[in-house]
mmCIF file with all atom_site columns, C-alpha atoms in Angstrom:
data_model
loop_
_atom_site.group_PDB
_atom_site.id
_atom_site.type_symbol
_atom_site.label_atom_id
_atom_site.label_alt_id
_atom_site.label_comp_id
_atom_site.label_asym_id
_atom_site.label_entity_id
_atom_site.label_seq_id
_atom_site.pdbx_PDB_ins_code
_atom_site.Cartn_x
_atom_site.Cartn_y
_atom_site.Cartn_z
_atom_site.occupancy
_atom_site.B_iso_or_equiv
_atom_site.pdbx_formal_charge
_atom_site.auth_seq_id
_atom_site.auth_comp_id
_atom_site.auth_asym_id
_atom_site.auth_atom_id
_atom_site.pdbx_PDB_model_num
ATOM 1  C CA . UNK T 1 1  ? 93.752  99.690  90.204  1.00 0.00 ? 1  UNK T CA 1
ATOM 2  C CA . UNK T 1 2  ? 92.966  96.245  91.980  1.00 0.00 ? 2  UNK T CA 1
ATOM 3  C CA . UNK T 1 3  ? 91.794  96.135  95.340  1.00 0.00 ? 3  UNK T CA 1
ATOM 4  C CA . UNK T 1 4  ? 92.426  99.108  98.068  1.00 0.00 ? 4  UNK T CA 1
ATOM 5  C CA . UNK T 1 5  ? 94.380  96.983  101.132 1.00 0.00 ? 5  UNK T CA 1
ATOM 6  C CA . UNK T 1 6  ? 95.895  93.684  101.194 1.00 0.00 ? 6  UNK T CA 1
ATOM 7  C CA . UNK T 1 7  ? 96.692  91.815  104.541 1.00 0.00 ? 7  UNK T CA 1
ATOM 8  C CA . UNK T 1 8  ? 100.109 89.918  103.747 1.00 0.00 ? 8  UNK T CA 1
ATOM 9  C CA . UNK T 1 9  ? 100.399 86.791  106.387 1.00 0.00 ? 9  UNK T CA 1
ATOM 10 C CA . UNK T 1 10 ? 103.716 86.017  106.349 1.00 0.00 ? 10 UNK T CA 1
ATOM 11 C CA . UNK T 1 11 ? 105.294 82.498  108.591 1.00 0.00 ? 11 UNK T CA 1
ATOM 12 C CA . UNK T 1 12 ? 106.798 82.828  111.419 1.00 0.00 ? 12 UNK T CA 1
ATOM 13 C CA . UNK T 1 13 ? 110.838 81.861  111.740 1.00 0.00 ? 13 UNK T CA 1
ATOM 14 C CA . UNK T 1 14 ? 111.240 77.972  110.756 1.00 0.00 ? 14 UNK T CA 1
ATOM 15 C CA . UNK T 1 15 ? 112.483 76.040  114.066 1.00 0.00 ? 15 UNK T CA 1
ATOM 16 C CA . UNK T 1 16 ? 111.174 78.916  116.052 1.00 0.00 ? 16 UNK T CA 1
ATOM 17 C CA . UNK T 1 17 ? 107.739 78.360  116.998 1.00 0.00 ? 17 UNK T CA 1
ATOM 18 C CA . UNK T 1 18 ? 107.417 81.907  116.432 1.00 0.00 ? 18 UNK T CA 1
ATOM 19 C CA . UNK T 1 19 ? 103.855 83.983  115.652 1.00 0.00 ? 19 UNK T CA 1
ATOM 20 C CA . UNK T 1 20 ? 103.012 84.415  111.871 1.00 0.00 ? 20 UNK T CA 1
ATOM 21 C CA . UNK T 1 21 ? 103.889 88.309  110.712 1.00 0.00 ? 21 UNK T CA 1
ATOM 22 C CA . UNK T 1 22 ? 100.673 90.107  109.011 1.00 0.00 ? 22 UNK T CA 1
ATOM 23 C CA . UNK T 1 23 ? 101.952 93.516  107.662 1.00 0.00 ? 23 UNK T CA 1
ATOM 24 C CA . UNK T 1 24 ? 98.701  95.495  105.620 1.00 0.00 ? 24 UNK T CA 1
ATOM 25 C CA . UNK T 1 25 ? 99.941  96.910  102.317 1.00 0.00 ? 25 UNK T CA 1
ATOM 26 C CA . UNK T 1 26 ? 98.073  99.603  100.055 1.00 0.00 ? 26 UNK T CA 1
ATOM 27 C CA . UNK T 1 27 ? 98.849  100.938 97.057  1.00 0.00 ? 27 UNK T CA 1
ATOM 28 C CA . UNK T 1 28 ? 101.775 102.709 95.408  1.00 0.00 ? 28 UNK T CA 1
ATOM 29 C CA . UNK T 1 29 ? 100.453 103.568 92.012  1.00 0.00 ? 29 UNK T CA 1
ATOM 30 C CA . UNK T 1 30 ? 103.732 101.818 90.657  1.00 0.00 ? 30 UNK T CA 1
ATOM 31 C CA . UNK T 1 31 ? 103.228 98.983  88.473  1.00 0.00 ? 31 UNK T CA 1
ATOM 32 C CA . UNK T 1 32 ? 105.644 95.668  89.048  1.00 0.00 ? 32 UNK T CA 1
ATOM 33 C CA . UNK T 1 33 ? 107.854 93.958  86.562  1.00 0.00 ? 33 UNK T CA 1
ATOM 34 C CA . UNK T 1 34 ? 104.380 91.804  86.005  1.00 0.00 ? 34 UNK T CA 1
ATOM 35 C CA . UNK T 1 35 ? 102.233 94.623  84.663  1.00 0.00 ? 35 UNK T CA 1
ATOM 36 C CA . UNK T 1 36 ? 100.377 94.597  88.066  1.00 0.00 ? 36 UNK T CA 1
ATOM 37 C CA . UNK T 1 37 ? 100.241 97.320  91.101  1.00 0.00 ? 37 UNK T CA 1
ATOM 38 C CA . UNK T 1 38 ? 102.368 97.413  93.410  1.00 0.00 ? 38 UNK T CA 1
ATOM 39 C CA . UNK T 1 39 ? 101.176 98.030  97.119  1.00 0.00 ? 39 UNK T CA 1
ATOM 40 C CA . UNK T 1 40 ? 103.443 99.225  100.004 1.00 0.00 ? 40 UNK T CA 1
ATOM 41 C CA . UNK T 1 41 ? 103.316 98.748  103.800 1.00 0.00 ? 41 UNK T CA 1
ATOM 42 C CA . UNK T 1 42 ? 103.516 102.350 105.688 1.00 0.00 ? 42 UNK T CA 1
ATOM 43 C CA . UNK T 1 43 ? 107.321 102.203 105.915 1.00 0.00 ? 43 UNK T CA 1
ATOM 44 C CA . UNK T 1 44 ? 108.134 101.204 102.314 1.00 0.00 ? 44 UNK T CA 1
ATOM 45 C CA . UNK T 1 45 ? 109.835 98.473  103.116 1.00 0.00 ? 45 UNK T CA 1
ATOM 46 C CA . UNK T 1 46 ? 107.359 95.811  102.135 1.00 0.00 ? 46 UNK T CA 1
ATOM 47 C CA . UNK T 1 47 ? 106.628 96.272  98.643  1.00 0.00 ? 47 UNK T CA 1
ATOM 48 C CA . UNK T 1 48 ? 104.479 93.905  96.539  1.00 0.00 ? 48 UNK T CA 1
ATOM 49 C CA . UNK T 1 49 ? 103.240 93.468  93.149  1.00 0.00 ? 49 UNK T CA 1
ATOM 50 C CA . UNK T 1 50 ? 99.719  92.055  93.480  1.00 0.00 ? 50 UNK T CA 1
ATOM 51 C CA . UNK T 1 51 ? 97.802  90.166  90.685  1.00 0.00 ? 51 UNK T CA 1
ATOM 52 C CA . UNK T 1 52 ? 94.316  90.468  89.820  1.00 0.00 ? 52 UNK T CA 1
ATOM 53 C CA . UNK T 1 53 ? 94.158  86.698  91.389  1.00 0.00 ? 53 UNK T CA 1
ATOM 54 C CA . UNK T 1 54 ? 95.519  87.087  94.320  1.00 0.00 ? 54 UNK T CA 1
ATOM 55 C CA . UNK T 1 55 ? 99.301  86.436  92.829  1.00 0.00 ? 55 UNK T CA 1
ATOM 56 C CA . UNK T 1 56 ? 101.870 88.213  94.758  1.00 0.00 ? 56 UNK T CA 1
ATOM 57 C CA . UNK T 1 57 ? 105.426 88.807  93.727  1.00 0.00 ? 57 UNK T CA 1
ATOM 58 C CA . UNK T 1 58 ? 107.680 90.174  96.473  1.00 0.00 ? 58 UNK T CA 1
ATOM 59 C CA . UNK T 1 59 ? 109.758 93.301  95.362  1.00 0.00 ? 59 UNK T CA 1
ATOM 60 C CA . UNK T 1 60 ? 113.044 94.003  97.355  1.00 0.00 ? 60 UNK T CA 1
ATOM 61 C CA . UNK T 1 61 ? 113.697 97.410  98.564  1.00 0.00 ? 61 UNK T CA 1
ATOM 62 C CA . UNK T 1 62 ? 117.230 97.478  99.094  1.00 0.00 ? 62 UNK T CA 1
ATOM 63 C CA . UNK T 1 63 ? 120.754 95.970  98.516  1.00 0.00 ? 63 UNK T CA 1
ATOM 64 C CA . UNK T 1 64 ? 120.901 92.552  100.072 1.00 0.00 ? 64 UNK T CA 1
ATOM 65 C CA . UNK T 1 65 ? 117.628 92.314  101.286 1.00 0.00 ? 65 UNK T CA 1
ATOM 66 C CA . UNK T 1 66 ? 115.719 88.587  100.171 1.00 0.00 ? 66 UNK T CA 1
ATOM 67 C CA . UNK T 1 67 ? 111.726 88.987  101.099 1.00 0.00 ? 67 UNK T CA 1
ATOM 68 C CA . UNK T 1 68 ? 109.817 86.476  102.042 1.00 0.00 ? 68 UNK T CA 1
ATOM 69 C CA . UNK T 1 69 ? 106.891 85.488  100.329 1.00 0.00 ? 69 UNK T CA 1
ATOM 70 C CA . UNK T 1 70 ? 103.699 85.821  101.960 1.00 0.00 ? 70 UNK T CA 1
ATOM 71 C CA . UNK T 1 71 ? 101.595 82.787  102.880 1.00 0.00 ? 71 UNK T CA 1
ATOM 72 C CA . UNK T 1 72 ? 98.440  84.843  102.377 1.00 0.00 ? 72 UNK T CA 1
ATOM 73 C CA . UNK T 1 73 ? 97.060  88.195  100.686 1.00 0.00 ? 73 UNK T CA 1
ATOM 74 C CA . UNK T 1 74 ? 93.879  88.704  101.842 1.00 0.00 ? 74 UNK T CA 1
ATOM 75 C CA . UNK T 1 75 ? 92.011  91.904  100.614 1.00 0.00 ? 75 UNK T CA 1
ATOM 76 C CA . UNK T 1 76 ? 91.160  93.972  103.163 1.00 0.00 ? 76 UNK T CA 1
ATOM 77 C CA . UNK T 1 77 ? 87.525  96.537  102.372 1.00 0.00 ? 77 UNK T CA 1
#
């Protein structure tokens, strides 16, 4: 399975001059819609499917809920 960690670097609130949101993701053992794993943040709310590349698809968690997509997924060691 890909990498162990991922840093996801998410922007900050448009308009708000607000601090960029990093949330560190590992994996699930679940593979996305894309064949690839999925990795999770410690509260399960932040799930994403992670290509080989570097490619990340955001995978909602609940009803309503729109993710964001992540700026940057950095592999962590």
């Amino acid at each position: 399975m890909g990498r162990k960690r991922f840093a996801l670097t998410f922007p900050g609130d448009p308009g708000a001059h607000a601090a960029q949101d990093v949330v560190v993701v590992e994996p699930t053992g679940d593979t996305g819609p894309g064949g690839h794993p999925v990795y999770a943040d410690a509260s399960g709310i932040v799930r994403a499917e992670i290509s080989d590349r570097g490619e990340v698809r955001m995978l909602a968690t609940g009803g309503h809920q729109t993710p964001r997509t992540p700026l940057i997924a950095e592999p962590l060691p």
